[in-house]
Tab-separated table of C-alpha atoms in Angstrom:
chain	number	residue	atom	x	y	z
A	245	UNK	CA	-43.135	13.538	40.265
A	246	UNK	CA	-45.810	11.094	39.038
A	247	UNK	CA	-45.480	12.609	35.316
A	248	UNK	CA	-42.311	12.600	35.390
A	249	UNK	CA	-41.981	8.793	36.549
A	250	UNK	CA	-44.610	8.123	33.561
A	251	UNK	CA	-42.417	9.865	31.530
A	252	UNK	CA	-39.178	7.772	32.207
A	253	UNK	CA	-40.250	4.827	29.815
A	254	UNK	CA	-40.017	6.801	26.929
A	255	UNK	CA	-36.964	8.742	27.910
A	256	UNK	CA	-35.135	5.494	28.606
A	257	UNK	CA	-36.238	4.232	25.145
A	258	UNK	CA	-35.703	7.338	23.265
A	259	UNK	CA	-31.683	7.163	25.022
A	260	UNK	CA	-31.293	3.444	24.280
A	261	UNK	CA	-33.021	4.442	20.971
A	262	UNK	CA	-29.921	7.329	20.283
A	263	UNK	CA	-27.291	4.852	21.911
A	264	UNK	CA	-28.520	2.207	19.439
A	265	UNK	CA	-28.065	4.601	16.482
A	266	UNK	CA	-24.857	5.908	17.339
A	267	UNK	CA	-23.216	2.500	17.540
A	268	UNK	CA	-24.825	1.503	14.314
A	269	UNK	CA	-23.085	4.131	12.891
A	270	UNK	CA	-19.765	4.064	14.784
A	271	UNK	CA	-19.710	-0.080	13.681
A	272	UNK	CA	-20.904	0.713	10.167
A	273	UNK	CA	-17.857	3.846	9.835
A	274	UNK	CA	-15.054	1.094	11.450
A	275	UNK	CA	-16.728	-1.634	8.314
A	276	UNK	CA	-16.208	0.759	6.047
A	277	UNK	CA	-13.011	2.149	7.115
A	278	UNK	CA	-11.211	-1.100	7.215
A	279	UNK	CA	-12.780	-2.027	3.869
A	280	UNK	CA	-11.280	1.136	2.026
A	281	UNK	CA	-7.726	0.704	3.898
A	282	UNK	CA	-7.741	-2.957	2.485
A	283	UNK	CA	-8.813	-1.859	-0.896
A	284	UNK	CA	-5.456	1.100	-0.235
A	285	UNK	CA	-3.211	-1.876	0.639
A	286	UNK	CA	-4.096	-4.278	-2.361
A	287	UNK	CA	-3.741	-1.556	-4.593
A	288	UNK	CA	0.061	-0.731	-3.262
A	289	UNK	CA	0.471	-4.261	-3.368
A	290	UNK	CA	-0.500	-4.704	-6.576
A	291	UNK	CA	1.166	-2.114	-7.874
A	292	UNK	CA	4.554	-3.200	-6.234
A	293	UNK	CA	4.329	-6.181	-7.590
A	294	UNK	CA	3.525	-5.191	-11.034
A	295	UNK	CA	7.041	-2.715	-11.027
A	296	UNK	CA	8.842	-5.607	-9.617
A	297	UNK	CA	7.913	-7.426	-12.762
A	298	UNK	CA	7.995	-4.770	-14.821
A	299	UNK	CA	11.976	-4.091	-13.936
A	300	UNK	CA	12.819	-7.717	-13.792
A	301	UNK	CA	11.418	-8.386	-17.175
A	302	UNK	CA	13.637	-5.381	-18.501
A	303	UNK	CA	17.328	-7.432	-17.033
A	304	UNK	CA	14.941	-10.379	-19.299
A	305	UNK	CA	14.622	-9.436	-22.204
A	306	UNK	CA	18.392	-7.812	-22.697
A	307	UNK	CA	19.680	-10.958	-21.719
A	308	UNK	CA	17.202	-12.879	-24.568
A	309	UNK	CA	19.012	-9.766	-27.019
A	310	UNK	CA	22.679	-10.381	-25.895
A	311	UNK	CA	21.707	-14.366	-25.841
A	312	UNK	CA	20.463	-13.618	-29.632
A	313	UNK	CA	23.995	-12.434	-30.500
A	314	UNK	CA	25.641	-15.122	-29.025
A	315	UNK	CA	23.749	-17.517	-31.270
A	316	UNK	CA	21.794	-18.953	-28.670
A	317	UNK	CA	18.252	-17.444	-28.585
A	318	UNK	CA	16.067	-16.775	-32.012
A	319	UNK	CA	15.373	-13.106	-30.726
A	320	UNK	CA	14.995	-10.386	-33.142
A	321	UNK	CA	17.216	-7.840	-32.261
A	322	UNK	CA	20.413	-9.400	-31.237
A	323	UNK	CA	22.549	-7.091	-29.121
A	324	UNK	CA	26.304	-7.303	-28.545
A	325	UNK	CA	27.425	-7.981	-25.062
A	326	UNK	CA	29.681	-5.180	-24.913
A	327	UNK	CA	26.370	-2.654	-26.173
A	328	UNK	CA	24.620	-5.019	-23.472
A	329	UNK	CA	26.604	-4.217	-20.417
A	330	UNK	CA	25.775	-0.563	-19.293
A	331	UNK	CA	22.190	-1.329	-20.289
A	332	UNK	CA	22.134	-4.252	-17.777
A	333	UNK	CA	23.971	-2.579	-15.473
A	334	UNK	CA	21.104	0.305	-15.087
A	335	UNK	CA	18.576	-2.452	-15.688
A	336	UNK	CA	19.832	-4.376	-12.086
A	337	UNK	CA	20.147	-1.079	-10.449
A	338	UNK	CA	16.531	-0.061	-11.293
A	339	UNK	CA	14.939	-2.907	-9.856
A	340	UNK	CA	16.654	-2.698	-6.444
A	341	UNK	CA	14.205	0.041	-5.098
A	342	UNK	CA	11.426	-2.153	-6.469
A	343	UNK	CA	12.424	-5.156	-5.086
A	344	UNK	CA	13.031	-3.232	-1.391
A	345	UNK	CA	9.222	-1.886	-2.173
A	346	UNK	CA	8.157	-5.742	-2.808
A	347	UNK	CA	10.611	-6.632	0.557
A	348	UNK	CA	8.117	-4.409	2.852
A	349	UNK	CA	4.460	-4.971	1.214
A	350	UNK	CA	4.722	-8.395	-0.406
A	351	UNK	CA	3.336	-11.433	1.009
A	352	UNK	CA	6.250	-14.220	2.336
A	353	UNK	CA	4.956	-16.345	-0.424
A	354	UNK	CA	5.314	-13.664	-2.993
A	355	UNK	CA	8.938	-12.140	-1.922
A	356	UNK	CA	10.080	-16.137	-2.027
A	357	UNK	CA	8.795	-16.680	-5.275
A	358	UNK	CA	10.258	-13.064	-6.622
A	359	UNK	CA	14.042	-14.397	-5.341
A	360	UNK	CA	13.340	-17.674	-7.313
A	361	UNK	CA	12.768	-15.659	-10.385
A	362	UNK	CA	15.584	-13.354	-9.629
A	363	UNK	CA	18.170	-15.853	-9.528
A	364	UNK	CA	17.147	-17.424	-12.786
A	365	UNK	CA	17.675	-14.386	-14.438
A	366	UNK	CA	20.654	-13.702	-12.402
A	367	UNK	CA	21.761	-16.924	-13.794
A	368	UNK	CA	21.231	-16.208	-16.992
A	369	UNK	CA	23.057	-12.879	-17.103
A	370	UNK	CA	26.442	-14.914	-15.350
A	371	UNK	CA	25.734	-17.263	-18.630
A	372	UNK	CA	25.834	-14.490	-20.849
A	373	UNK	CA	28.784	-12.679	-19.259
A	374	UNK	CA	31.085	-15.747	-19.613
A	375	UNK	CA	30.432	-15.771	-23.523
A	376	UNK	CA	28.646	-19.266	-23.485
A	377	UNK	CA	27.545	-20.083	-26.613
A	378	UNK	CA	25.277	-23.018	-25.946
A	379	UNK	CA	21.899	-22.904	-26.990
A	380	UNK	CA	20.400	-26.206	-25.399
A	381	UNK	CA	22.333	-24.590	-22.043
A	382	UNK	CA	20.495	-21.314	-22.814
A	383	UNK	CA	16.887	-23.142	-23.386
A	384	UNK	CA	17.597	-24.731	-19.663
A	385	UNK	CA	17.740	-21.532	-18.224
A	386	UNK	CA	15.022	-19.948	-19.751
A	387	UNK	CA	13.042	-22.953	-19.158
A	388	UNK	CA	13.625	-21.813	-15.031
A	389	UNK	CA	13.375	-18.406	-15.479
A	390	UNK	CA	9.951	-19.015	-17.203
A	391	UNK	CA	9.213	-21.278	-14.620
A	392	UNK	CA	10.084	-18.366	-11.717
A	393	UNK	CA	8.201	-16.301	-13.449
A	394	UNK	CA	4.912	-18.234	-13.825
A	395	UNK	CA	5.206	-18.925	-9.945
A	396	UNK	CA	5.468	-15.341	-9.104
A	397	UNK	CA	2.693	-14.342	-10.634
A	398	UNK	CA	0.871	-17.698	-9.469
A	399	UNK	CA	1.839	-16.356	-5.900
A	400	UNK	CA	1.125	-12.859	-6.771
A	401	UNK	CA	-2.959	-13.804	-7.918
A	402	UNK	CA	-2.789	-16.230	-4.924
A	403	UNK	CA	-2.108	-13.237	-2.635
A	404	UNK	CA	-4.331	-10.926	-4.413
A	405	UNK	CA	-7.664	-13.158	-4.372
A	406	UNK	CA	-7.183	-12.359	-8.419
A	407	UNK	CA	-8.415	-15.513	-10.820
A	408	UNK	CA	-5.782	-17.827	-12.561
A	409	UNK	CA	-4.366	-15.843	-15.504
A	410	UNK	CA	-2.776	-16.952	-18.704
A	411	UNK	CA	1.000	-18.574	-18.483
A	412	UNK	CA	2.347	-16.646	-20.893
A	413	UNK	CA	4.288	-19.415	-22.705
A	414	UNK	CA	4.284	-19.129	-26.669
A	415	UNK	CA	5.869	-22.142	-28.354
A	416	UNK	CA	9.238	-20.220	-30.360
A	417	UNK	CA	11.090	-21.998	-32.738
A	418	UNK	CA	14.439	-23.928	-31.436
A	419	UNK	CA	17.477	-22.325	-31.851
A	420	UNK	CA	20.030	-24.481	-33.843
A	421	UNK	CA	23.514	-25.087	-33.012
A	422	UNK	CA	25.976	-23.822	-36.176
């Protein structure tokens, strides 16, 4: 019994030695676990966000076409409203499902910021479907669609820890009224 009793030291260190390791390693797999499902979730994220914009920006720029025709936008490929309307029509139906994605993974912040933009451009397409041939009108709305825009992506770096980016607004030559 004495050896054993001299023994018991080490045996208590070697199991306190083994417990030790195993939660080192149980802690360490958890760290690394939640790491790699947060590095999952910003990449859905991001990539929600990125077809949001992407769909959005298609209803964009055939309203800056159809607005062309009308006379009030400079674009280059001017498109009448009557080619205009089936293409918008699949253009606001393709970025439902995206905008249902951004509904269940975006941030509050970002989801707010994506209705501001789509009401601009919803705005814009009402202005184009009455005919209006204004093109100081037309710069006003651009002016808060581009201003929608810049905040969702503001919100969308915001959310993803990403640095400021570029606002994407290029100086373009002033339509004139005829």
């Amino acid at each position: 019994m004495s050896a054993f009793i001299q023994q018991l030291p080490a045996l208590i260190g070697v199991v306190i030695g083994a417990l030790g390791s195993y939660l080192a390693i149980v802690r360490g797999d958890r760290a690394r676990f939640q790491r790699e499902r947060t590095a999952r979730w910003e990449e859905r994220r991001l990539a929600v966000y990125a077809d949001y914009a992407r769909s959005l920006k298609k209803s964009v720029t055939l309203t800056y076409r159809v607005a062309s025709y009308l006379g009030n936008d400079p674009h280059p490929h001017p498109l009448s409203p009557e080619e205009a309307v089936p293409l918008l029509a699949e253009a606001t139906v393709a970025r439902d499902p995206s905008g249902e994605a951004l509904i269940l993974l975006g941030s509050p912040q970002v989801v707010e910021r994506a209705r501001t933009w789509v009401v601009g451009v919803m705005e814009m397409e009402q202005f184009l479907r009455e005919g209006t041939r204004d093109p100081q009108a037309w710069q006003a709305l651009l002016e808060r669609q581009r201003a929608g825009r810049e905040g969702y992506y503001a919100a969308v770096r915001d959310d993803l820890a990403l640095p400021p980016g570029h606002s994407a607004r290029w100086p373009l030559q002033p339509v004139s009224p005829t």
